[in-house]
PDB file of C-alpha atoms in Angstrom:
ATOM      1  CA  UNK A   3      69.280 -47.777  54.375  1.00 62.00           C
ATOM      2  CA  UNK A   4      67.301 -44.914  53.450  1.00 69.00           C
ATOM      3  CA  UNK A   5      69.182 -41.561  53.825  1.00 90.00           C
ATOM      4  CA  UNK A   6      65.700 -39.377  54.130  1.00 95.00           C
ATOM      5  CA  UNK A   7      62.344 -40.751  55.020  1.00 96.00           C
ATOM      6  CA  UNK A   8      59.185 -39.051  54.467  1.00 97.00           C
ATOM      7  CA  UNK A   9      55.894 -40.966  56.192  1.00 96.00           C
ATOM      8  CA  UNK A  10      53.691 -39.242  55.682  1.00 96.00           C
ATOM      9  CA  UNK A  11      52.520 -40.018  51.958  1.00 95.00           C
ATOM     10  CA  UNK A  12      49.460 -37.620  51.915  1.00 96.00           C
ATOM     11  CA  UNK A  13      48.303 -34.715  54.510  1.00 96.00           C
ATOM     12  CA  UNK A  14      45.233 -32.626  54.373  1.00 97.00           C
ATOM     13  CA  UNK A  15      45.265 -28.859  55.981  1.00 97.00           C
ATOM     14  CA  UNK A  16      42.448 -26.051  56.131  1.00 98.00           C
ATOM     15  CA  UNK A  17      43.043 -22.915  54.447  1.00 97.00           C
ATOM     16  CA  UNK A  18      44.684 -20.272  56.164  1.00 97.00           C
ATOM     17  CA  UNK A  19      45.817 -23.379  59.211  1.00 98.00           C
ATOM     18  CA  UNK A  20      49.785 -24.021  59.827  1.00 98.00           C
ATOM     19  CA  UNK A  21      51.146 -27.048  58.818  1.00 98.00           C
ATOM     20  CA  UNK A  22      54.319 -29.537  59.689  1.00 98.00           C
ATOM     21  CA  UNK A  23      55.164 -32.214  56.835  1.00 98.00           C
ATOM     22  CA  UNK A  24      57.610 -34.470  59.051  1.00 98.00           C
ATOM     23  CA  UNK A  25      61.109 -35.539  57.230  1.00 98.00           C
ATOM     24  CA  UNK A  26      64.036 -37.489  59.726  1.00 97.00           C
ATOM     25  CA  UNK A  27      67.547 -38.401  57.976  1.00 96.00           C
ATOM     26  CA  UNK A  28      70.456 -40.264  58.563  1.00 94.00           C
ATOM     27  CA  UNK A  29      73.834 -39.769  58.498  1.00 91.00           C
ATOM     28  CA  UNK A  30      77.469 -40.253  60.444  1.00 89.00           C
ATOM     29  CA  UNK A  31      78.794 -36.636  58.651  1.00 88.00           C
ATOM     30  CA  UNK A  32      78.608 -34.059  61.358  1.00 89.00           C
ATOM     31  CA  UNK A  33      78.647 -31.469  58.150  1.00 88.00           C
ATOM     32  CA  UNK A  34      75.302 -31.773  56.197  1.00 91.00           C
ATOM     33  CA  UNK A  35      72.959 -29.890  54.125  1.00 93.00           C
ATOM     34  CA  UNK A  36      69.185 -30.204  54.178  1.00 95.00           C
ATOM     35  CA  UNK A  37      66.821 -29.460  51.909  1.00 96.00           C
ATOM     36  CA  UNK A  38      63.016 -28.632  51.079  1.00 98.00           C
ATOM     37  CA  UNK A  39      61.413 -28.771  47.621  1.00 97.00           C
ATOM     38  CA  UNK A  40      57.690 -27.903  46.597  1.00 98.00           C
ATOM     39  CA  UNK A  41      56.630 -29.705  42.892  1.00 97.00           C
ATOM     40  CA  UNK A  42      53.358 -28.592  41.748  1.00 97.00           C
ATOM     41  CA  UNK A  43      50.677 -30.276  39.449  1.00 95.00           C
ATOM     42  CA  UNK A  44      52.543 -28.785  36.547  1.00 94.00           C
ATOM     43  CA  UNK A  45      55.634 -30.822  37.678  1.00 94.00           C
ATOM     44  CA  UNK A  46      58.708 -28.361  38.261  1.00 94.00           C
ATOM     45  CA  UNK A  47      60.408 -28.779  41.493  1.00 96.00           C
ATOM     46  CA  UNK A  48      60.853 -25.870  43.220  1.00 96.00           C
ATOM     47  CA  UNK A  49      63.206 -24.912  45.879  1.00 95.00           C
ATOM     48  CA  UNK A  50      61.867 -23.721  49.006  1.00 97.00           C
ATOM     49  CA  UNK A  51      64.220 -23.749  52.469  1.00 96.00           C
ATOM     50  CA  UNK A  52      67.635 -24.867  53.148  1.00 95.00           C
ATOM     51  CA  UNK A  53      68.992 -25.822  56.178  1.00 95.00           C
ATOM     52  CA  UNK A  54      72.612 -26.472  56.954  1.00 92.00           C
ATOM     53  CA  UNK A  55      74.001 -28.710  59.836  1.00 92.00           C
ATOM     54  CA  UNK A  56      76.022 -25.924  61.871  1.00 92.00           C
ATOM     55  CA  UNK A  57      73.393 -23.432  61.285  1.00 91.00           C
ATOM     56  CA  UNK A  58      72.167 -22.524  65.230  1.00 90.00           C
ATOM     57  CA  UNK A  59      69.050 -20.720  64.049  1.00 94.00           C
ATOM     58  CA  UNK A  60      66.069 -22.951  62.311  1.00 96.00           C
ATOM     59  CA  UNK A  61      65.939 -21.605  58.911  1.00 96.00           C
ATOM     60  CA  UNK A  62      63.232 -19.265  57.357  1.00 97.00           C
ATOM     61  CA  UNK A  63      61.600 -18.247  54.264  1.00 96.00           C
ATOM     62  CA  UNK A  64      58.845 -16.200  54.473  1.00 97.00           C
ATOM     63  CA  UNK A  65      55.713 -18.425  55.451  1.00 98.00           C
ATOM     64  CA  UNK A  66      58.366 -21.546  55.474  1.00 98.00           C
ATOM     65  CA  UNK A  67      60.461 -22.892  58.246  1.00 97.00           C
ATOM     66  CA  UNK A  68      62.301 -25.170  59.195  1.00 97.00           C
ATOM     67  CA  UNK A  69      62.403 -26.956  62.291  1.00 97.00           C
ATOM     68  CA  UNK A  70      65.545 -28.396  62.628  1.00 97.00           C
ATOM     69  CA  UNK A  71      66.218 -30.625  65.768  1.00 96.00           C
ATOM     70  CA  UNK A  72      69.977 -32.060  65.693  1.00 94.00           C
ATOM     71  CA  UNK A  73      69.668 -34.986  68.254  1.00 94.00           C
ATOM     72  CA  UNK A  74      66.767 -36.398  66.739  1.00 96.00           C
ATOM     73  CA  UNK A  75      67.634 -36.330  63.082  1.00 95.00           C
ATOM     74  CA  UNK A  76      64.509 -34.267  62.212  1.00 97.00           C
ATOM     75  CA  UNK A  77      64.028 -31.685  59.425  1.00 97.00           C
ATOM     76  CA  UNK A  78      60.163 -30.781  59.619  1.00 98.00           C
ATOM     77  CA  UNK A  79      58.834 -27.876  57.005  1.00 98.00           C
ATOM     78  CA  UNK A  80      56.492 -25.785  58.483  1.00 98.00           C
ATOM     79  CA  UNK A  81      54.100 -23.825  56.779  1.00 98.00           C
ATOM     80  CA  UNK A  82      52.275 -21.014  58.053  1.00 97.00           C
ATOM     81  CA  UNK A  83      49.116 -19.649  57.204  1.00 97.00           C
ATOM     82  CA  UNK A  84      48.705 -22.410  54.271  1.00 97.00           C
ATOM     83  CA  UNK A  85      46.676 -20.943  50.854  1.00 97.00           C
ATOM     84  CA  UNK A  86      45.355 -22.939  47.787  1.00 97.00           C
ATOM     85  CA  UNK A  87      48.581 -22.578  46.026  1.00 97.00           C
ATOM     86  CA  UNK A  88      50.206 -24.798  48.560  1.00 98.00           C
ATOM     87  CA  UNK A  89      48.962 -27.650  47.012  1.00 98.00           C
ATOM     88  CA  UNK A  90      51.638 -29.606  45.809  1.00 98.00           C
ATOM     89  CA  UNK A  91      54.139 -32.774  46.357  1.00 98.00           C
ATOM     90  CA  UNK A  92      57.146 -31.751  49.099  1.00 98.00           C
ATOM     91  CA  UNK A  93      60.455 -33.171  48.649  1.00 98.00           C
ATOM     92  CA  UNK A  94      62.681 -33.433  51.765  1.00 97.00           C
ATOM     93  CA  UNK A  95      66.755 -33.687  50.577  1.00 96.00           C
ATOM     94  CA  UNK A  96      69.946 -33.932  52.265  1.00 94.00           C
ATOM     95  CA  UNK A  97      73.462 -33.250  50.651  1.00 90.00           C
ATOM     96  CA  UNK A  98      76.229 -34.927  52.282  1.00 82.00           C
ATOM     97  CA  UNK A  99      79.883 -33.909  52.267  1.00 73.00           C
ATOM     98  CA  UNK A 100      81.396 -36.294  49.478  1.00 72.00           C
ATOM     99  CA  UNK A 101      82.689 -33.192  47.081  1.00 66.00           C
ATOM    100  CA  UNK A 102      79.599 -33.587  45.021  1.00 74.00           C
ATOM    101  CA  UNK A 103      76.304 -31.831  45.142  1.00 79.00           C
ATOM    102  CA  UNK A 104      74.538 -34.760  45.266  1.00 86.00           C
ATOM    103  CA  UNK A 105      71.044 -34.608  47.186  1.00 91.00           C
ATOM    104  CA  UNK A 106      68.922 -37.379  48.331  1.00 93.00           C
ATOM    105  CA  UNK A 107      65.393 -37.608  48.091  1.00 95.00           C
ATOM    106  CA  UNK A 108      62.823 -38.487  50.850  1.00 96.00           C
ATOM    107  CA  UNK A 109      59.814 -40.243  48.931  1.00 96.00           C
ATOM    108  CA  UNK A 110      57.148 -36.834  48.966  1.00 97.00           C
ATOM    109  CA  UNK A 111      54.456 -36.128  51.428  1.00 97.00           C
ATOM    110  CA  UNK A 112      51.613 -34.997  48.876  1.00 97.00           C
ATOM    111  CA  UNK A 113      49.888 -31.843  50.600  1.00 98.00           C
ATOM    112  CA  UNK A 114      46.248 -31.063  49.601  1.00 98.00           C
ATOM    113  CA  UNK A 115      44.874 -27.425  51.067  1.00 98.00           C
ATOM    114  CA  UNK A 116      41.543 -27.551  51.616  1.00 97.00           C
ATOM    115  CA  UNK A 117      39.293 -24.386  51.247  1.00 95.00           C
TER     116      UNK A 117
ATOM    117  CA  UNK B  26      66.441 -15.983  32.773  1.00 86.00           C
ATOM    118  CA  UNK B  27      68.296 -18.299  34.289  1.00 84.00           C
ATOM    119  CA  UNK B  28      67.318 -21.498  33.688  1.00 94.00           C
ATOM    120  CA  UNK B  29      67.916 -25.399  32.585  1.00 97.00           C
ATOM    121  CA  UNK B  30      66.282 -26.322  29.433  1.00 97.00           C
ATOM    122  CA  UNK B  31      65.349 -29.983  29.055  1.00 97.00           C
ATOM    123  CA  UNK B  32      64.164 -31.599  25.315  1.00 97.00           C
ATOM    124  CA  UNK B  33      62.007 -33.206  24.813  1.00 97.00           C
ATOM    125  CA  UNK B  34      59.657 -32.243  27.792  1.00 96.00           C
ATOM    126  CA  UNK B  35      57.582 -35.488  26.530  1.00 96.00           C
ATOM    127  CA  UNK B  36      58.502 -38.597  24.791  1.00 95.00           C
ATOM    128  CA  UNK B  37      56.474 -42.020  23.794  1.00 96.00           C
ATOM    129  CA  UNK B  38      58.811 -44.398  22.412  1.00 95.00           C
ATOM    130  CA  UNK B  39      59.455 -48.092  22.019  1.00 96.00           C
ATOM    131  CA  UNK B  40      61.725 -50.724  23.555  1.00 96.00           C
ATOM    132  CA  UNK B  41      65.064 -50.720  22.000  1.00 95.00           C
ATOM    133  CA  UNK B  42      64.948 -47.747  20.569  1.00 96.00           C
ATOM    134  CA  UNK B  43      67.790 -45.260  21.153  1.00 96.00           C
ATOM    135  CA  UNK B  44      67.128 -41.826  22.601  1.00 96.00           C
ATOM    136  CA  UNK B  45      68.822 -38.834  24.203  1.00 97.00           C
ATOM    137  CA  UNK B  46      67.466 -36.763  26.584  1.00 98.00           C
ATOM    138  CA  UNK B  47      69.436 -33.350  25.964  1.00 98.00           C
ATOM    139  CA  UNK B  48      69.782 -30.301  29.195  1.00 98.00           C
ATOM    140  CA  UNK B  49      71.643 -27.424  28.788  1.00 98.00           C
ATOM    141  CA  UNK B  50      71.831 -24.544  31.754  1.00 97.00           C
ATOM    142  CA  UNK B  51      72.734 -20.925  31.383  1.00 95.00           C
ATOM    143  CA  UNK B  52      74.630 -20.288  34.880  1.00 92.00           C
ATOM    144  CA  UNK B  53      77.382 -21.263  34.062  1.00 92.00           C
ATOM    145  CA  UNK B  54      77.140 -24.143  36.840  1.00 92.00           C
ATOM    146  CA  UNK B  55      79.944 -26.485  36.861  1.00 91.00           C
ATOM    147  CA  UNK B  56      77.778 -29.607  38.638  1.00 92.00           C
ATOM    148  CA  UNK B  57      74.777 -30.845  36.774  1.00 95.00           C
ATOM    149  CA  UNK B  58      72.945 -34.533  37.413  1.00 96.00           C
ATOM    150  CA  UNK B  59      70.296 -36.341  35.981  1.00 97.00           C
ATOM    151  CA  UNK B  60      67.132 -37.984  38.333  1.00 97.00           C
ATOM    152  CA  UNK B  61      64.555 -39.607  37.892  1.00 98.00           C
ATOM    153  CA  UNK B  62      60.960 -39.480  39.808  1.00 97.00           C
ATOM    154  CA  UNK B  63      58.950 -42.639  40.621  1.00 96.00           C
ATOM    155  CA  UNK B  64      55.475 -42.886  42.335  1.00 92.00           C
ATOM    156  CA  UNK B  65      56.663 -44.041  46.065  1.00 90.00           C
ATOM    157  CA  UNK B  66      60.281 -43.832  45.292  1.00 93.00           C
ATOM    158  CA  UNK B  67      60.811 -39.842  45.114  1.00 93.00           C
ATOM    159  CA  UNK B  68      63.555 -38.788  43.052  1.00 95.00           C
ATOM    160  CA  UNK B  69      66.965 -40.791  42.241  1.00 95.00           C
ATOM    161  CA  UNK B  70      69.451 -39.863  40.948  1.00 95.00           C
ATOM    162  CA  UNK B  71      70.898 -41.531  37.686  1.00 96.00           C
ATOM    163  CA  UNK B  72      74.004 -40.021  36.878  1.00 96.00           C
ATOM    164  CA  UNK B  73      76.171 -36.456  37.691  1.00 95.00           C
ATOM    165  CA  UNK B  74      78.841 -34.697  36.485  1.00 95.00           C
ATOM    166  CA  UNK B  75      81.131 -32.562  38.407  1.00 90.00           C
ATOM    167  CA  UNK B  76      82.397 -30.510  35.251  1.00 91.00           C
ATOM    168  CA  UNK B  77      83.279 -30.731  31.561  1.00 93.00           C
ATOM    169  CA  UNK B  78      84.563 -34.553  31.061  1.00 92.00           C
ATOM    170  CA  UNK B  79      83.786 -35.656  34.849  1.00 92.00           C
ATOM    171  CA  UNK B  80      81.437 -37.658  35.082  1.00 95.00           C
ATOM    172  CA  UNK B  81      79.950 -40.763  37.960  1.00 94.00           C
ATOM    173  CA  UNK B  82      77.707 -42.948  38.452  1.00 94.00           C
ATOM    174  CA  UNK B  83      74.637 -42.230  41.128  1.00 93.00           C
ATOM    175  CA  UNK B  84      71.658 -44.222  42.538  1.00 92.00           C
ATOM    176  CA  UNK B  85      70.517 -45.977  39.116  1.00 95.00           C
ATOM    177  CA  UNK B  86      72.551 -45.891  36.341  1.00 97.00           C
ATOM    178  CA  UNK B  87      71.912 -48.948  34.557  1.00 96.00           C
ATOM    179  CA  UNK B  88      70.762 -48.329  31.164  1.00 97.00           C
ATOM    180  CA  UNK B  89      71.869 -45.235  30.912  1.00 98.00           C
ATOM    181  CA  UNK B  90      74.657 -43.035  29.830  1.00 97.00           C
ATOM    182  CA  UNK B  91      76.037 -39.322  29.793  1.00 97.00           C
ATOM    183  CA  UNK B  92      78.467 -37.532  28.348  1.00 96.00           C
ATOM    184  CA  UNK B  93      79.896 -33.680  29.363  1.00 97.00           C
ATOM    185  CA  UNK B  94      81.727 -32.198  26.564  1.00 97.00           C
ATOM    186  CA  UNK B  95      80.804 -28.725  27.177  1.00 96.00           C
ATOM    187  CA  UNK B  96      80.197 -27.045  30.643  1.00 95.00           C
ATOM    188  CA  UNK B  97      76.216 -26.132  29.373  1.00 97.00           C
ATOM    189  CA  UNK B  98      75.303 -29.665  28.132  1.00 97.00           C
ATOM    190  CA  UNK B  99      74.268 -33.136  30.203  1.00 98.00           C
ATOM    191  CA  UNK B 100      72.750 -35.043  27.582  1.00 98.00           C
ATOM    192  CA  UNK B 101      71.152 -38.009  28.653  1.00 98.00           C
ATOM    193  CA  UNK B 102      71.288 -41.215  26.502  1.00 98.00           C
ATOM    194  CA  UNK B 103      69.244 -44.412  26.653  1.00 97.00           C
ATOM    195  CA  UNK B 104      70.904 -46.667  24.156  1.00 95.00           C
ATOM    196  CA  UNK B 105      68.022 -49.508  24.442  1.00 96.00           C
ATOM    197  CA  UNK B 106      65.340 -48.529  26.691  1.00 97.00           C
ATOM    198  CA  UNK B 107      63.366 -50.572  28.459  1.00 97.00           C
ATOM    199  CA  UNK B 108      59.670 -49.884  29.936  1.00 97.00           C
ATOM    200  CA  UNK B 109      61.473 -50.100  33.436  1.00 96.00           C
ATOM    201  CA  UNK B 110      62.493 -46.890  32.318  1.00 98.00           C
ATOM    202  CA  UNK B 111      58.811 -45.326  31.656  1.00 98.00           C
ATOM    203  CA  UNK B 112      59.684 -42.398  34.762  1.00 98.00           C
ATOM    204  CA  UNK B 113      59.859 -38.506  34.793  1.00 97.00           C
ATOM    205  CA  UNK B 114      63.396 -37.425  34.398  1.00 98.00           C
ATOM    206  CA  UNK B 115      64.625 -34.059  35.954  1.00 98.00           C
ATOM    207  CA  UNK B 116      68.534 -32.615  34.950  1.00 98.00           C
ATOM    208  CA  UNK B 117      69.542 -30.350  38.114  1.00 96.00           C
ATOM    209  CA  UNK B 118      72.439 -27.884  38.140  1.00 94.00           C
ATOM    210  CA  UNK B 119      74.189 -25.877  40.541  1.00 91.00           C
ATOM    211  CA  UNK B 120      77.211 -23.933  42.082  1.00 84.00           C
ATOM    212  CA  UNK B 121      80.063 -25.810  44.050  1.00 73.00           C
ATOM    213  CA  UNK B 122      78.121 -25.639  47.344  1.00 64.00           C
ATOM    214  CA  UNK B 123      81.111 -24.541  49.633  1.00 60.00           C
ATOM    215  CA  UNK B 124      80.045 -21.526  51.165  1.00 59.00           C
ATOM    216  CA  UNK B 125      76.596 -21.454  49.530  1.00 67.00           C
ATOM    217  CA  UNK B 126      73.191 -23.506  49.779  1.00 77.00           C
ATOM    218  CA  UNK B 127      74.371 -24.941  46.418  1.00 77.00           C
ATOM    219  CA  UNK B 128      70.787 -25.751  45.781  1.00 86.00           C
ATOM    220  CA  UNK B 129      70.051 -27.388  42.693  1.00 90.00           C
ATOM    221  CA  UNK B 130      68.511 -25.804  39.852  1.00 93.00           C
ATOM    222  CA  UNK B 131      66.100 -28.409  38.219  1.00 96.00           C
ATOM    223  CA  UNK B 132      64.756 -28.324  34.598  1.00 97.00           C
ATOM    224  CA  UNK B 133      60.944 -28.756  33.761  1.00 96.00           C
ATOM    225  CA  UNK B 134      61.101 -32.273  33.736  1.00 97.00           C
ATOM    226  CA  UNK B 135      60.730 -34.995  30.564  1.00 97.00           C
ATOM    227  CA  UNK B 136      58.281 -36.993  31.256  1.00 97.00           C
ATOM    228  CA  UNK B 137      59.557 -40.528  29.233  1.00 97.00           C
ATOM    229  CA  UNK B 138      56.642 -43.241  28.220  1.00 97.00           C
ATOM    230  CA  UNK B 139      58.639 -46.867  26.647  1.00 97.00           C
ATOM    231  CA  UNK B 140      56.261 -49.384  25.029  1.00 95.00           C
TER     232      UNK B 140
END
């Protein structure tokens, strides 16, 4: 079963417009990390919001947040006041518990920013 | 800089033929893994290594092997690769997350073509 899912393959957003790319997970561990990573055209993946599972406040960083919502398993990135830059593949991860740092991947919602 | 260094960034090479994939980080982390990125499938991971002489098998390790000799180094070996192994590969490091994010730290990526 897949462990992150990402379904929304491709979104568009205006310049300067918020943004939510949508990312639900699954897991029995009541102790759980998520995480959010941007990959550009030029291909490094970048690391962009964390979220852990006992945190009570949604996580921010700067025009990025997190909207965490326990009961339903959801880990939406919002971004605010999107620019050009923006443009990129988003990766939503989670780390589970097991000792290791081992993230899983969602599948990548490509986002385009349109001028 | 902090940093993981991957070589080479870009590879053509032909079935059968063996090849390592070196990564070496500066942070002194003491986990490091190996994924690798598919159109549709995001990233999975092939194979980590909790520190010097620990290593386990991830997602998709078939075909593939590491070693950890030293705490720096994840080399990444395909002893007879296949085309089904045409992918980008990504080596990731990071801190033991207890207490942290423990976000990974990824390298620039090799992007591996097998004819």
């Amino acid at each position: 079963a897949q462990k992150i899912t990402q379904t929304q393959p491709g979104m568009f957003v205006q310049e300067k417009e918020a943004v939510t790319l949508d990312c639900t997970y699954d897991t029995s561990d009541p102790s759980y990390g998520l995480f959010w990573y941007k990959q550009p055209s030029s291909g490094e993946m970048i690391f962009l919001i964390y979220q852990g599972s006992y945190d009570q406040q949604n996580a921010t960083e700067g025009r990025y947040s997190l909207n965490f919502q326990k009961a339903r398993k959801s880990a939406n990135l919002v971004i605010s006041a999107s620019q050009l830059g923006d443009s990129a593949m988003y990766f939503c991860a989670m780390r589970e518990p097991t000792g290791a740092n081992n993230l899983f991947f969602g599948t990548g919602t490509r986002l385009t920013v349109i001028p | 800089e902090a940093q993981v260094t991957q070589n080479p960034r870009y590879l053509i090479t032909v079935t059968g033929k063996k090849l390592t994939v070196t990564c070496s980080q500066n942070m002194n982390h003491e986990y490091m893994s190996w994924y690798r990125q598919d159109p549709g499938l995001g990233l999975r991971q092939i194979y980590y290594s909790m520190n010097v002489e620990v290593t386990d098998k991830g997602d998709v390790p078939e075909g593939y092997k590491v070693s950890r000799k030293e705490k720096r180094n994840f080399p990444l070996i395909l002893e007879s690769p296949s085309p089904n192994q045409t992918s980008l590969y990504f080596c990731a490091s990071s801190s033991p997350w207890q207490g942290t994010t423990g976000e990974l730290f990824f390298g620039e990526g090799s992007r591996l073509t097998v004819l």
